[in-house]
PDB file of C-alpha atoms and ligand atoms in Angstrom:
ATOM      1  CA  UNK A   1     -26.460  61.181   9.426  1.00  0.00           C
ATOM      2  CA  UNK A   2     -26.800  62.623   5.688  1.00  0.00           C
ATOM      3  CA  UNK A   3     -24.106  64.195   3.737  1.00  0.00           C
ATOM      4  CA  UNK A   4     -23.809  67.684   4.957  1.00  0.00           C
ATOM      5  CA  UNK A   5     -21.253  70.453   5.364  1.00  0.00           C
ATOM      6  CA  UNK A   6     -20.738  73.183   8.282  1.00  0.00           C
ATOM      7  CA  UNK A   7     -18.874  76.057   8.442  1.00  0.00           C
ATOM      8  CA  UNK A   8     -18.004  77.546  11.961  1.00  0.00           C
ATOM      9  CA  UNK A   9     -15.836  80.303  13.807  1.00  0.00           C
ATOM     10  CA  UNK A  10     -14.290  80.327  17.223  1.00  0.00           C
ATOM     11  CA  UNK A  11     -16.087  82.901  19.250  1.00  0.00           C
ATOM     12  CA  UNK A  12     -12.673  84.797  19.666  1.00  0.00           C
ATOM     13  CA  UNK A  13     -12.617  85.178  15.665  1.00  0.00           C
ATOM     14  CA  UNK A  14      -9.086  83.357  15.661  1.00  0.00           C
ATOM     15  CA  UNK A  15      -9.937  80.091  13.689  1.00  0.00           C
ATOM     16  CA  UNK A  16     -12.443  78.851  11.392  1.00  0.00           C
ATOM     17  CA  UNK A  17     -13.522  75.286  11.155  1.00  0.00           C
ATOM     18  CA  UNK A  18     -15.041  73.569   8.273  1.00  0.00           C
ATOM     19  CA  UNK A  19     -16.256  69.735   8.372  1.00  0.00           C
ATOM     20  CA  UNK A  20     -18.174  67.477   6.121  1.00  0.00           C
ATOM     21  CA  UNK A  21     -19.884  64.133   6.229  1.00  0.00           C
ATOM     22  CA  UNK A  22     -19.584  62.555   2.848  1.00  0.00           C
ATOM     23  CA  UNK A  23     -20.404  58.902   3.208  1.00  0.00           C
ATOM     24  CA  UNK A  24     -23.233  58.922   0.612  1.00  0.00           C
ATOM     25  CA  UNK A  25     -21.162  60.919  -1.824  1.00  0.00           C
ATOM     26  CA  UNK A  26     -17.992  58.893  -1.696  1.00  0.00           C
ATOM     27  CA  UNK A  27     -20.172  55.705  -1.960  1.00  0.00           C
ATOM     28  CA  UNK A  28     -21.864  57.046  -5.135  1.00  0.00           C
ATOM     29  CA  UNK A  29     -18.230  57.837  -6.398  1.00  0.00           C
ATOM     30  CA  UNK A  30     -17.492  54.133  -5.819  1.00  0.00           C
ATOM     31  CA  UNK A  31     -20.669  52.521  -7.449  1.00  0.00           C
ATOM     32  CA  UNK A  32     -20.454  55.002 -10.352  1.00  0.00           C
ATOM     33  CA  UNK A  33     -16.583  54.115 -11.113  1.00  0.00           C
ATOM     34  CA  UNK A  34     -16.343  50.723  -9.793  1.00  0.00           C
ATOM     35  CA  UNK A  35     -13.399  51.644  -7.791  1.00  0.00           C
ATOM     36  CA  UNK A  36     -11.560  48.906  -5.577  1.00  0.00           C
ATOM     37  CA  UNK A  37     -10.983  49.667  -1.890  1.00  0.00           C
ATOM     38  CA  UNK A  38      -7.723  51.744  -1.900  1.00  0.00           C
ATOM     39  CA  UNK A  39      -8.730  53.694  -4.863  1.00  0.00           C
ATOM     40  CA  UNK A  40     -12.281  54.084  -2.964  1.00  0.00           C
ATOM     41  CA  UNK A  41     -10.525  55.756  -0.087  1.00  0.00           C
ATOM     42  CA  UNK A  42      -8.341  57.866  -2.169  1.00  0.00           C
ATOM     43  CA  UNK A  43     -11.178  59.344  -4.499  1.00  0.00           C
ATOM     44  CA  UNK A  44     -13.469  59.805  -1.203  1.00  0.00           C
ATOM     45  CA  UNK A  45     -10.597  61.709   0.563  1.00  0.00           C
ATOM     46  CA  UNK A  46      -9.895  63.726  -2.627  1.00  0.00           C
ATOM     47  CA  UNK A  47     -13.588  64.463  -2.984  1.00  0.00           C
ATOM     48  CA  UNK A  48     -14.108  65.528   0.673  1.00  0.00           C
ATOM     49  CA  UNK A  49     -10.976  67.688   0.483  1.00  0.00           C
ATOM     50  CA  UNK A  50     -12.416  69.439  -2.521  1.00  0.00           C
ATOM     51  CA  UNK A  51     -15.831  70.125  -0.660  1.00  0.00           C
ATOM     52  CA  UNK A  52     -13.987  71.296   2.141  1.00  0.00           C
ATOM     53  CA  UNK A  53     -11.659  73.866   0.220  1.00  0.00           C
ATOM     54  CA  UNK A  54     -14.348  75.015  -2.271  1.00  0.00           C
ATOM     55  CA  UNK A  55     -16.693  75.948   0.802  1.00  0.00           C
ATOM     56  CA  UNK A  56     -13.597  78.529   1.424  1.00  0.00           C
ATOM     57  CA  UNK A  57     -13.855  79.989  -2.076  1.00  0.00           C
ATOM     58  CA  UNK A  58     -16.103  82.585  -3.916  1.00  0.00           C
ATOM     59  CA  UNK A  59     -19.705  81.585  -4.805  1.00  0.00           C
ATOM     60  CA  UNK A  60     -18.940  81.695  -8.770  1.00  0.00           C
ATOM     61  CA  UNK A  61     -15.890  79.601  -8.858  1.00  0.00           C
ATOM     62  CA  UNK A  62     -14.932  75.791  -8.960  1.00  0.00           C
ATOM     63  CA  UNK A  63     -12.402  74.323  -7.179  1.00  0.00           C
ATOM     64  CA  UNK A  64     -10.326  71.579  -8.547  1.00  0.00           C
ATOM     65  CA  UNK A  65      -7.735  69.132  -7.152  1.00  0.00           C
ATOM     66  CA  UNK A  66      -5.418  67.138  -9.309  1.00  0.00           C
ATOM     67  CA  UNK A  67      -3.275  64.661  -7.669  1.00  0.00           C
ATOM     68  CA  UNK A  68      -0.674  62.819  -9.771  1.00  0.00           C
ATOM     69  CA  UNK A  69       1.765  60.240  -8.527  1.00  0.00           C
ATOM     70  CA  UNK A  70       4.036  57.233  -9.865  1.00  0.00           C
ATOM     71  CA  UNK A  71       2.241  54.756  -7.892  1.00  0.00           C
ATOM     72  CA  UNK A  72      -0.457  52.193  -9.267  1.00  0.00           C
ATOM     73  CA  UNK A  73      -3.312  54.663  -8.805  1.00  0.00           C
ATOM     74  CA  UNK A  74      -1.467  57.211 -11.182  1.00  0.00           C
ATOM     75  CA  UNK A  75      -3.886  59.844  -9.921  1.00  0.00           C
ATOM     76  CA  UNK A  76      -6.893  61.526  -8.824  1.00  0.00           C
ATOM     77  CA  UNK A  77      -9.129  64.621  -9.947  1.00  0.00           C
ATOM     78  CA  UNK A  78     -11.710  65.944  -7.700  1.00  0.00           C
ATOM     79  CA  UNK A  79     -13.716  68.922  -8.195  1.00  0.00           C
ATOM     80  CA  UNK A  80     -16.297  70.935  -5.994  1.00  0.00           C
ATOM     81  CA  UNK A  81     -18.364  74.054  -5.991  1.00  0.00           C
ATOM     82  CA  UNK A  82     -19.161  76.230  -3.064  1.00  0.00           C
ATOM     83  CA  UNK A  83     -22.738  75.188  -3.396  1.00  0.00           C
ATOM     84  CA  UNK A  84     -21.822  71.666  -2.237  1.00  0.00           C
ATOM     85  CA  UNK A  85     -21.505  69.463  -5.063  1.00  0.00           C
ATOM     86  CA  UNK A  86     -18.498  67.334  -6.202  1.00  0.00           C
ATOM     87  CA  UNK A  87     -17.511  65.034  -8.828  1.00  0.00           C
ATOM     88  CA  UNK A  88     -14.286  63.278  -9.504  1.00  0.00           C
ATOM     89  CA  UNK A  89     -12.698  60.047 -10.743  1.00  0.00           C
ATOM     90  CA  UNK A  90      -9.618  57.876 -10.146  1.00  0.00           C
ATOM     91  CA  UNK A  91      -7.138  57.467 -12.963  1.00  0.00           C
ATOM     92  CA  UNK A  92      -6.849  53.599 -12.170  1.00  0.00           C
ATOM     93  CA  UNK A  93     -10.053  52.889 -10.428  1.00  0.00           C
ATOM     94  CA  UNK A  94      -9.473  49.023 -10.083  1.00  0.00           C
ATOM     95  CA  UNK A  95      -6.417  49.951  -7.639  1.00  0.00           C
ATOM     96  CA  UNK A  96      -6.006  48.036  -4.666  1.00  0.00           C
ATOM     97  CA  UNK A  97      -2.717  47.633  -2.751  1.00  0.00           C
ATOM     98  CA  UNK A  98      -1.905  45.782   0.591  1.00  0.00           C
ATOM     99  CA  UNK A  99      -2.733  47.758   3.866  1.00  0.00           C
ATOM    100  CA  UNK A 100      -0.135  49.421   5.683  1.00  0.00           C
ATOM    101  CA  UNK A 101      -0.165  49.430   9.534  1.00  0.00           C
ATOM    102  CA  UNK A 102      -4.018  48.024   9.222  1.00  0.00           C
ATOM    103  CA  UNK A 103      -4.998  50.949   7.349  1.00  0.00           C
ATOM    104  CA  UNK A 104      -5.609  51.449   3.389  1.00  0.00           C
ATOM    105  CA  UNK A 105      -2.397  52.633   1.895  1.00  0.00           C
ATOM    106  CA  UNK A 106      -3.451  55.475  -0.142  1.00  0.00           C
ATOM    107  CA  UNK A 107      -0.080  57.207   0.065  1.00  0.00           C
ATOM    108  CA  UNK A 108       1.468  53.880  -1.507  1.00  0.00           C
ATOM    109  CA  UNK A 109      -1.206  53.682  -4.148  1.00  0.00           C
ATOM    110  CA  UNK A 110      -0.528  57.195  -5.159  1.00  0.00           C
ATOM    111  CA  UNK A 111       3.077  57.075  -4.809  1.00  0.00           C
ATOM    112  CA  UNK A 112       5.458  60.334  -5.301  1.00  0.00           C
ATOM    113  CA  UNK A 113       4.193  63.007  -7.423  1.00  0.00           C
ATOM    114  CA  UNK A 114       2.310  66.587  -6.952  1.00  0.00           C
ATOM    115  CA  UNK A 115      -0.905  68.334  -6.304  1.00  0.00           C
ATOM    116  CA  UNK A 116      -2.359  70.762  -8.564  1.00  0.00           C
ATOM    117  CA  UNK A 117      -4.677  73.161  -6.856  1.00  0.00           C
ATOM    118  CA  UNK A 118      -6.999  75.280  -9.121  1.00  0.00           C
ATOM    119  CA  UNK A 119      -9.645  77.884  -8.383  1.00  0.00           C
ATOM    120  CA  UNK A 120     -11.635  78.347 -11.865  1.00  0.00           C
ATOM    121  CA  UNK A 121     -13.927  81.236 -12.139  1.00  0.00           C
ATOM    122  CA  UNK A 122     -17.301  80.578 -13.691  1.00  0.00           C
ATOM    123  CA  UNK A 123     -17.495  83.788 -15.533  1.00  0.00           C
ATOM    124  CA  UNK A 124     -14.302  82.987 -17.291  1.00  0.00           C
ATOM    125  CA  UNK A 125     -12.083  85.415 -15.176  1.00  0.00           C
ATOM    126  CA  UNK A 126      -8.656  84.762 -14.354  1.00  0.00           C
ATOM    127  CA  UNK A 127      -7.637  81.368 -12.944  1.00  0.00           C
ATOM    128  CA  UNK A 128      -5.670  80.390  -9.921  1.00  0.00           C
ATOM    129  CA  UNK A 129      -3.383  77.639 -10.015  1.00  0.00           C
ATOM    130  CA  UNK A 130      -0.772  76.315  -7.584  1.00  0.00           C
ATOM    131  CA  UNK A 131       1.419  73.047  -7.937  1.00  0.00           C
ATOM    132  CA  UNK A 132       3.289  71.488  -5.073  1.00  0.00           C
ATOM    133  CA  UNK A 133       5.073  68.125  -4.506  1.00  0.00           C
ATOM    134  CA  UNK A 134       3.102  65.214  -2.617  1.00  0.00           C
ATOM    135  CA  UNK A 135       4.414  65.249   1.096  1.00  0.00           C
ATOM    136  CA  UNK A 136       2.798  61.660   1.859  1.00  0.00           C
ATOM    137  CA  UNK A 137       0.226  61.049  -0.650  1.00  0.00           C
ATOM    138  CA  UNK A 138      -2.328  60.473   1.998  1.00  0.00           C
ATOM    139  CA  UNK A 139      -4.360  63.522   0.876  1.00  0.00           C
ATOM    140  CA  UNK A 140      -5.220  65.241   3.864  1.00  0.00           C
ATOM    141  CA  UNK A 141      -1.426  65.765   4.772  1.00  0.00           C
ATOM    142  CA  UNK A 142      -0.978  67.138   1.484  1.00  0.00           C
ATOM    143  CA  UNK A 143      -3.629  69.546   1.445  1.00  0.00           C
ATOM    144  CA  UNK A 144      -2.580  70.924   4.791  1.00  0.00           C
ATOM    145  CA  UNK A 145       0.841  71.241   3.420  1.00  0.00           C
ATOM    146  CA  UNK A 146      -0.276  73.061   0.289  1.00  0.00           C
ATOM    147  CA  UNK A 147      -2.387  75.486   2.542  1.00  0.00           C
ATOM    148  CA  UNK A 148       0.421  76.126   5.116  1.00  0.00           C
ATOM    149  CA  UNK A 149       3.398  76.470   2.643  1.00  0.00           C
ATOM    150  CA  UNK A 150       1.983  77.487  -0.580  1.00  0.00           C
ATOM    151  CA  UNK A 151      -1.207  79.686   0.440  1.00  0.00           C
ATOM    152  CA  UNK A 152       0.473  80.828   3.736  1.00  0.00           C
ATOM    153  CA  UNK A 153      -2.625  79.806   5.531  1.00  0.00           C
ATOM    154  CA  UNK A 154      -1.710  77.773   8.802  1.00  0.00           C
ATOM    155  CA  UNK A 155      -4.117  74.689   8.700  1.00  0.00           C
ATOM    156  CA  UNK A 156      -4.927  71.588   9.894  1.00  0.00           C
ATOM    157  CA  UNK A 157      -6.743  68.815   7.742  1.00  0.00           C
ATOM    158  CA  UNK A 158      -8.183  65.490   8.382  1.00  0.00           C
ATOM    159  CA  UNK A 159     -10.023  63.349   5.951  1.00  0.00           C
ATOM    160  CA  UNK A 160     -10.849  59.817   5.973  1.00  0.00           C
ATOM    161  CA  UNK A 161     -13.188  57.045   4.388  1.00  0.00           C
ATOM    162  CA  UNK A 162     -13.979  53.781   6.177  1.00  0.00           C
ATOM    163  CA  UNK A 163     -14.484  51.127   3.463  1.00  0.00           C
ATOM    164  CA  UNK A 164     -16.335  47.941   4.878  1.00  0.00           C
ATOM    165  CA  UNK A 165     -15.608  44.143   4.189  1.00  0.00           C
ATOM    166  CA  UNK A 166     -18.251  44.294   1.018  1.00  0.00           C
ATOM    167  CA  UNK A 167     -16.143  46.876  -0.491  1.00  0.00           C
ATOM    168  CA  UNK A 168     -18.908  49.680   0.358  1.00  0.00           C
ATOM    169  CA  UNK A 169     -18.352  52.973   2.017  1.00  0.00           C
ATOM    170  CA  UNK A 170     -19.323  52.769   5.789  1.00  0.00           C
ATOM    171  CA  UNK A 171     -18.201  56.221   6.760  1.00  0.00           C
ATOM    172  CA  UNK A 172     -16.680  59.183   5.116  1.00  0.00           C
ATOM    173  CA  UNK A 173     -15.791  62.810   6.183  1.00  0.00           C
ATOM    174  CA  UNK A 174     -13.289  65.413   7.083  1.00  0.00           C
ATOM    175  CA  UNK A 175     -12.469  68.800   8.680  1.00  0.00           C
ATOM    176  CA  UNK A 176     -10.420  71.804   7.870  1.00  0.00           C
ATOM    177  CA  UNK A 177      -9.159  74.122  10.469  1.00  0.00           C
ATOM    178  CA  UNK A 178      -7.619  77.607   9.454  1.00  0.00           C
ATOM    179  CA  UNK A 179      -5.917  80.428  11.230  1.00  0.00           C
ATOM    180  CA  UNK A 180      -8.010  83.601  10.416  1.00  0.00           C
ATOM    181  CA  UNK A 181      -5.534  86.725   9.536  1.00  0.00           C
ATOM    182  CA  UNK A 182      -3.910  88.010  12.640  1.00  0.00           C
ATOM    183  CA  UNK A 183      -4.425  84.858  14.911  1.00  0.00           C
ATOM    184  CA  UNK A 184      -1.978  84.710  17.689  1.00  0.00           C
ATOM    185  CA  UNK A 185       0.409  82.122  17.966  1.00  0.00           C
ATOM    186  CA  UNK A 186      -1.333  80.599  21.203  1.00  0.00           C
ATOM    187  CA  UNK A 187      -4.486  80.068  18.946  1.00  0.00           C
ATOM    188  CA  UNK A 188      -2.370  78.061  16.436  1.00  0.00           C
ATOM    189  CA  UNK A 189      -0.720  75.935  19.026  1.00  0.00           C
ATOM    190  CA  UNK A 190      -4.121  75.230  20.448  1.00  0.00           C
ATOM    191  CA  UNK A 191      -5.233  74.284  17.011  1.00  0.00           C
ATOM    192  CA  UNK A 192      -2.615  71.736  16.506  1.00  0.00           C
ATOM    193  CA  UNK A 193      -3.205  70.099  19.895  1.00  0.00           C
ATOM    194  CA  UNK A 194      -6.820  69.653  19.428  1.00  0.00           C
ATOM    195  CA  UNK A 195      -6.086  67.990  16.078  1.00  0.00           C
ATOM    196  CA  UNK A 196      -3.528  65.786  17.435  1.00  0.00           C
ATOM    197  CA  UNK A 197      -5.967  64.657  20.002  1.00  0.00           C
ATOM    198  CA  UNK A 198      -8.970  64.522  17.831  1.00  0.00           C
ATOM    199  CA  UNK A 199     -10.382  60.908  16.694  1.00  0.00           C
ATOM    200  CA  UNK A 200     -10.200  60.062  12.944  1.00  0.00           C
ATOM    201  CA  UNK A 201     -12.872  61.941  10.757  1.00  0.00           C
ATOM    202  CA  UNK A 202     -14.230  58.531   9.565  1.00  0.00           C
ATOM    203  CA  UNK A 203     -14.492  57.287  13.309  1.00  0.00           C
ATOM    204  CA  UNK A 204     -16.579  60.563  14.259  1.00  0.00           C
ATOM    205  CA  UNK A 205     -18.909  59.903  11.304  1.00  0.00           C
ATOM    206  CA  UNK A 206     -19.377  56.388  12.033  1.00  0.00           C
ATOM    207  CA  UNK A 207     -20.402  57.071  15.487  1.00  0.00           C
ATOM    208  CA  UNK A 208     -23.242  59.370  13.907  1.00  0.00           C
ATOM    209  CA  UNK A 209     -21.605  62.592  14.456  1.00  0.00           C
ATOM    210  CA  UNK A 210     -22.624  65.307  11.987  1.00  0.00           C
ATOM    211  CA  UNK A 211     -20.276  68.193  10.797  1.00  0.00           C
ATOM    212  CA  UNK A 212     -20.956  70.554  13.714  1.00  0.00           C
ATOM    213  CA  UNK A 213     -20.683  67.836  16.210  1.00  0.00           C
ATOM    214  CA  UNK A 214     -17.551  66.988  14.585  1.00  0.00           C
ATOM    215  CA  UNK A 215     -16.232  70.454  14.907  1.00  0.00           C
ATOM    216  CA  UNK A 216     -17.292  70.630  18.468  1.00  0.00           C
ATOM    217  CA  UNK A 217     -15.199  67.448  19.172  1.00  0.00           C
ATOM    218  CA  UNK A 218     -12.210  68.847  17.480  1.00  0.00           C
ATOM    219  CA  UNK A 219     -12.300  72.386  18.980  1.00  0.00           C
ATOM    220  CA  UNK A 220     -12.821  70.766  22.316  1.00  0.00           C
ATOM    221  CA  UNK A 221     -13.436  73.448  24.830  1.00  0.00           C
ATOM    222  CA  UNK A 222     -12.963  76.454  22.449  1.00  0.00           C
ATOM    223  CA  UNK A 223     -16.671  77.846  22.030  1.00  0.00           C
ATOM    224  CA  UNK A 224     -17.672  78.041  18.594  1.00  0.00           C
ATOM    225  CA  UNK A 225     -20.301  79.955  16.450  1.00  0.00           C
ATOM    226  CA  UNK A 226     -22.152  78.045  13.566  1.00  0.00           C
ATOM    227  CA  UNK A 227     -21.908  80.435  10.452  1.00  0.00           C
ATOM    228  CA  UNK A 228     -23.549  78.013   8.070  1.00  0.00           C
ATOM    229  CA  UNK A 229     -24.830  74.323   7.274  1.00  0.00           C
ATOM    230  CA  UNK A 230     -25.826  72.855   3.972  1.00  0.00           C
ATOM    231  CA  UNK A 231     -26.244  69.616   1.993  1.00  0.00           C
ATOM    232  CA  UNK A 232     -23.343  68.317  -0.024  1.00  0.00           C
ATOM    233  CA  UNK A 233     -23.799  65.573  -3.031  1.00  0.00           C
ATOM    234  CA  UNK A 234     -22.401  63.978  -5.920  1.00  0.00           C
ATOM    235  CA  UNK A 235     -23.390  65.837  -9.006  1.00  0.00           C
ATOM    236  CA  UNK A 236     -21.742  66.040 -12.518  1.00  0.00           C
ATOM    237  CA  UNK A 237     -22.436  68.910 -15.138  1.00  0.00           C
ATOM    238  CA  UNK A 238     -22.596  66.471 -18.273  1.00  0.00           C
ATOM    239  CA  UNK A 239     -25.632  66.387 -20.161  1.00  0.00           C
ATOM    240  CA  UNK A 240     -27.113  64.704 -23.391  1.00  0.00           C
ATOM    241  CA  UNK A 241     -26.821  68.485 -24.667  1.00  0.00           C
ATOM    242  CA  UNK A 242     -23.078  68.491 -24.106  1.00  0.00           C
ATOM    243  CA  UNK A 243     -22.454  65.420 -25.656  1.00  0.00           C
ATOM    244  CA  UNK A 244     -24.341  66.637 -28.871  1.00  0.00           C
ATOM    245  CA  UNK A 245     -22.272  69.743 -28.840  1.00  0.00           C
ATOM    246  CA  UNK A 246     -19.146  67.756 -28.763  1.00  0.00           C
ATOM    247  CA  UNK A 247     -20.484  65.664 -31.700  1.00  0.00           C
ATOM    248  CA  UNK A 248     -21.185  68.690 -33.584  1.00  0.00           C
ATOM    249  CA  UNK A 249     -17.750  69.941 -32.831  1.00  0.00           C
ATOM    250  CA  UNK A 250     -16.228  66.777 -34.446  1.00  0.00           C
ATOM    251  CA  UNK A 251     -17.248  68.082 -37.808  1.00  0.00           C
ATOM    252  CA  UNK A 252     -19.136  66.927 -40.967  1.00  0.00           C
ATOM    253  CA  UNK A 253     -16.432  64.322 -41.924  1.00  0.00           C
ATOM    254  CA  UNK A 254     -16.299  62.402 -38.717  1.00  0.00           C
ATOM    255  CA  UNK A 255     -20.085  62.197 -38.391  1.00  0.00           C
ATOM    256  CA  UNK A 256     -20.366  61.018 -41.690  1.00  0.00           C
ATOM    257  CA  UNK A 257     -17.828  58.244 -40.873  1.00  0.00           C
ATOM    258  CA  UNK A 258     -19.699  57.194 -38.035  1.00  0.00           C
ATOM    259  CA  UNK A 259     -23.009  57.018 -40.243  1.00  0.00           C
ATOM    260  CA  UNK A 260     -20.959  55.144 -42.942  1.00  0.00           C
ATOM    261  CA  UNK A 261     -19.918  52.563 -40.549  1.00  0.00           C
ATOM    262  CA  UNK A 262     -23.614  52.201 -39.132  1.00  0.00           C
ATOM    263  CA  UNK A 263     -22.783  52.499 -35.689  1.00  0.00           C
ATOM    264  CA  UNK A 264     -24.122  55.086 -33.100  1.00  0.00           C
ATOM    265  CA  UNK A 265     -21.851  57.635 -31.384  1.00  0.00           C
ATOM    266  CA  UNK A 266     -20.792  56.583 -27.824  1.00  0.00           C
ATOM    267  CA  UNK A 267     -19.292  58.777 -25.221  1.00  0.00           C
ATOM    268  CA  UNK A 268     -18.801  58.130 -21.486  1.00  0.00           C
ATOM    269  CA  UNK A 269     -18.166  60.973 -19.109  1.00  0.00           C
ATOM    270  CA  UNK A 270     -15.161  60.583 -17.422  1.00  0.00           C
ATOM    271  CA  UNK A 271     -16.203  62.237 -14.099  1.00  0.00           C
ATOM    272  CA  UNK A 272     -19.311  60.448 -13.448  1.00  0.00           C
ATOM    273  CA  UNK A 273     -18.926  57.407 -15.886  1.00  0.00           C
ATOM    274  CA  UNK A 274     -22.567  58.224 -17.410  1.00  0.00           C
ATOM    275  CA  UNK A 275     -22.687  56.623 -20.890  1.00  0.00           C
ATOM    276  CA  UNK A 276     -24.452  58.389 -23.640  1.00  0.00           C
ATOM    277  CA  UNK A 277     -25.654  56.935 -27.063  1.00  0.00           C
ATOM    278  CA  UNK A 278     -26.387  59.026 -29.891  1.00  0.00           C
ATOM    279  CA  UNK A 279     -28.081  56.768 -32.602  1.00  0.00           C
ATOM    280  CA  UNK A 280     -28.335  57.232 -36.449  1.00  0.00           C
ATOM    281  CA  UNK A 281     -31.436  59.468 -36.871  1.00  0.00           C
ATOM    282  CA  UNK A 282     -29.883  61.810 -34.303  1.00  0.00           C
ATOM    283  CA  UNK A 283     -26.553  61.830 -36.048  1.00  0.00           C
ATOM    284  CA  UNK A 284     -28.239  62.695 -39.280  1.00  0.00           C
ATOM    285  CA  UNK A 285     -30.226  65.635 -37.597  1.00  0.00           C
ATOM    286  CA  UNK A 286     -26.995  66.928 -36.093  1.00  0.00           C
ATOM    287  CA  UNK A 287     -25.397  66.645 -39.880  1.00  0.00           C
ATOM    288  CA  UNK A 288     -28.128  68.459 -41.283  1.00  0.00           C
ATOM    289  CA  UNK A 289     -27.855  71.161 -38.691  1.00  0.00           C
ATOM    290  CA  UNK A 290     -24.356  71.711 -39.978  1.00  0.00           C
ATOM    291  CA  UNK A 291     -25.713  72.777 -43.481  1.00  0.00           C
TER     292      UNK A 291
HETATM  293 ZN1   ZN B   1     -20.730  63.464 -16.063  1.00  0.00          ZN
END
């Protein structure tokens, strides 16, 4: 099943559901950053959560999740757009801690800390920012707690990444269920029961279920209407042009110093690990452009 995201609404209009298959995306993040299994699972869960939340936002804004903790992983940054692109990184990609109860211990790797949720308008409008303490560091529970407590939207979230024996991502995905404004208590109770009984998202993905199938499983006997379905992928906004602009911003003296040392300028994008090299002739060109 290719990476996709779907949004549905129960036909009674009380609850909306979003689900995503993110196996390829999570594995691309792993290969780009060289993450070890616990970091792979943590980053895949964060990227999936960012995609789910971004799909509930406006077309012209970017959603950012920053997890910081006192565990060996230190933190995660994940960004996504409503168009279905996501990028991100783990602060310490080579983090691997012993499993707990037979599962990758993402909460133990992250430790105690906080989650910062930001919605950044692309047109430069005012930014939404909310900071909450981590509940478990397991990512899904932290996102659900943020939505229910801080954003006041009763929500259930499940995100999961299955890492294979070779360290590769075998299955990744997640779902988000949210009460619509004015939903009754009974609908919310039903929702909680469904989520408790639902298999883990990575199990659903592993057995070949797409995002709409996943939501049909989670909603069980509640009829749903599919609103939208679209592909999702890992994508970064960095480019050689952005790197050149950053070098120009360093100023004449810094560029001159690089030329004097006879070495090229090198930069690595922290979001996607793409390495950029600007060689001597190009540095001279950029320097000449400053005249
Ligand atoms: Zn990049």
